[in-house]
Every structure is written in C-alpha cells, then in structure tokens.
C-alpha cells in the first residue's frame, strides 16, 4: 500500500511502504475544451519536460497516466522513450492502480 507524500500541479508523488523509491505520477489528460489538432503536441511536450526533470532530479521511476483512448498518445510516448531515452525501461503501470493500459511506468536508468 502507498501513501501520498505531496501533490503539485496535478502530479502526485508516492512513497511505497516497502521502502521502495519515490514514484512520481504525471497525469497527461487534458482539461475539457483543450483538445484539437495540437493537443497531442502539448501532451508530448509535457511528457518530455517531466522526463527530463525526473532524470535531472535523480528519480528512479515515473508513471505517465495517458488513459486508454485511441492509443496514439501511449504509442508516441513509447516510441519517444525507445528512441530518445535508451537507458530507460518501460512497461504498463500496475493494473491494480491504473487499470488496463491506462498508464506507463518508466524505470530511469543511469
């Protein structure tokens, strides 16, 4: 079981009771009315910014909540991870917390 440590700008950081490292959650959902053709570009820009920030701060894991939808955002995130962050490993985040395919867990390599 985990407990909330703090929440900032829609992001949450959790500390797992078993002594595991802190895991930051980043919700990439857009607010209603903010869709449109450039929506995915804004989401991917936020994804890159959060990834770079997590790497700079020495985080070991980060979760990106993208939802299921059409799968386009998830595909793009995973394509970028494979191409631009080769030291990182990614997989679906735990089903018990995020549902089936709704989030990606990234383990940040050094």
Coordinates of C-alpha atoms in Angstrom, one line a residue:
X1 CA 0.0 0.0 0.0
X2 CA 1.3 3.5 -0.7
X3 CA 0.6 6.9 0.8
X4 CA 0.6 10.3 -0.7
X5 CA 3.6 12.4 0.0
X6 CA 2.6 15.6 -1.8
X7 CA 0.6 16.8 -4.8
X8 CA 1.7 19.6 -7.2
X9 CA 0.1 20.8 -10.4
X10 CA -1.8 17.6 -10.9
X11 CA 1.2 15.4 -10.3
X12 CA 1.4 13.1 -7.3
X13 CA 4.4 11.5 -5.7
X14 CA 4.0 8.3 -3.7
X15 CA 6.4 6.6 -1.3
X16 CA 5.8 2.9 -1.2
X17 CA 5.6 1.4 2.3
X18 CA 8.1 -1.4 1.5
X19 CA 10.9 1.1 1.3
X20 CA 11.0 1.4 -2.5
X21 CA 12.0 4.7 -4.1
X22 CA 9.5 7.5 -4.5
X23 CA 7.4 7.3 -7.7
X24 CA 6.1 10.4 -9.3
X25 CA 2.7 10.3 -11.2
X26 CA 2.1 12.6 -14.1
X27 CA -1.4 12.8 -15.5
X28 CA -1.3 13.8 -19.2
X29 CA -5.1 14.1 -19.6
X30 CA -6.2 17.5 -21.0
X31 CA -8.9 19.6 -19.4
X32 CA -12.2 19.7 -21.3
X33 CA -12.1 22.1 -24.2
X34 CA -8.4 21.8 -24.6
X35 CA -8.5 19.2 -27.4
X36 CA -7.9 19.9 -31.0
X37 CA -5.1 19.2 -33.5
X38 CA -2.3 20.4 -31.3
X39 CA -3.4 18.6 -28.2
X40 CA -1.1 15.6 -28.6
X41 CA 1.9 18.0 -29.2
X42 CA 1.1 19.7 -25.8
X43 CA 0.9 16.4 -24.1
X44 CA 4.2 15.2 -25.6
X45 CA 5.9 18.4 -24.6
X46 CA 4.8 17.9 -21.0
X47 CA 5.9 14.3 -21.2
X48 CA 9.4 15.3 -22.3
X49 CA 9.6 18.1 -19.7
X50 CA 8.6 15.7 -16.9
X51 CA 11.0 13.0 -18.1
X52 CA 13.9 15.4 -18.3
X53 CA 13.1 16.8 -14.9
X54 CA 12.9 13.3 -13.4
X55 CA 16.2 12.4 -14.8
X56 CA 17.9 15.6 -13.6
X57 CA 16.5 15.1 -10.1
X58 CA 17.7 11.5 -9.9
X59 CA 14.3 9.8 -9.7
X60 CA 14.3 6.1 -10.4
X61 CA 10.7 5.7 -11.6
X62 CA 7.9 7.8 -13.0
X63 CA 4.4 6.9 -14.1
X64 CA 2.7 8.7 -17.0
X65 CA -1.1 8.4 -16.9
X66 CA -2.3 8.7 -20.5
X67 CA -5.6 6.8 -20.5
X68 CA -6.6 4.2 -23.0
X69 CA -8.4 6.2 -25.7
X70 CA -7.2 5.5 -29.2
X71 CA -3.8 4.5 -28.0
X72 CA -2.0 7.2 -30.0
X73 CA -0.5 9.1 -27.0
X74 CA 0.7 5.8 -25.5
X75 CA 2.3 4.8 -28.8
X76 CA 4.0 8.1 -29.1
X77 CA 5.3 8.1 -25.5
X78 CA 6.8 4.6 -26.0
X79 CA 8.3 5.5 -29.4
X80 CA 10.0 8.5 -27.8
X81 CA 11.2 6.5 -24.9
X82 CA 12.8 3.9 -27.1
X83 CA 14.4 6.5 -29.4
X84 CA 15.4 9.3 -27.0
X85 CA 15.8 7.6 -23.7
X86 CA 17.6 4.3 -24.4
X87 CA 18.7 3.8 -20.8
X88 CA 15.1 3.7 -19.6
X89 CA 12.9 0.7 -19.4
X90 CA 9.1 1.0 -19.7
X91 CA 6.0 -1.2 -19.3
X92 CA 2.4 -0.9 -18.4
X93 CA 1.9 0.5 -14.9
X94 CA 0.3 -1.8 -12.4
X95 CA -3.3 -2.8 -13.4
X96 CA -4.5 -2.7 -9.8
X97 CA -3.8 1.0 -9.6
X98 CA -4.2 2.3 -13.2
X99 CA -6.4 -0.2 -15.0
X100 CA -5.6 -2.0 -18.2
X101 CA -3.2 0.0 -20.4
X102 CA -4.0 3.4 -18.9
X103 CA -0.5 4.3 -17.7
X104 CA 3.1 3.7 -18.5
X105 CA 5.7 3.0 -15.8
X106 CA 9.2 4.2 -16.7
X107 CA 12.3 2.9 -14.8
X108 CA 15.0 5.5 -15.3
X109 CA 18.5 4.1 -16.0
X110 CA 21.7 5.8 -15.2

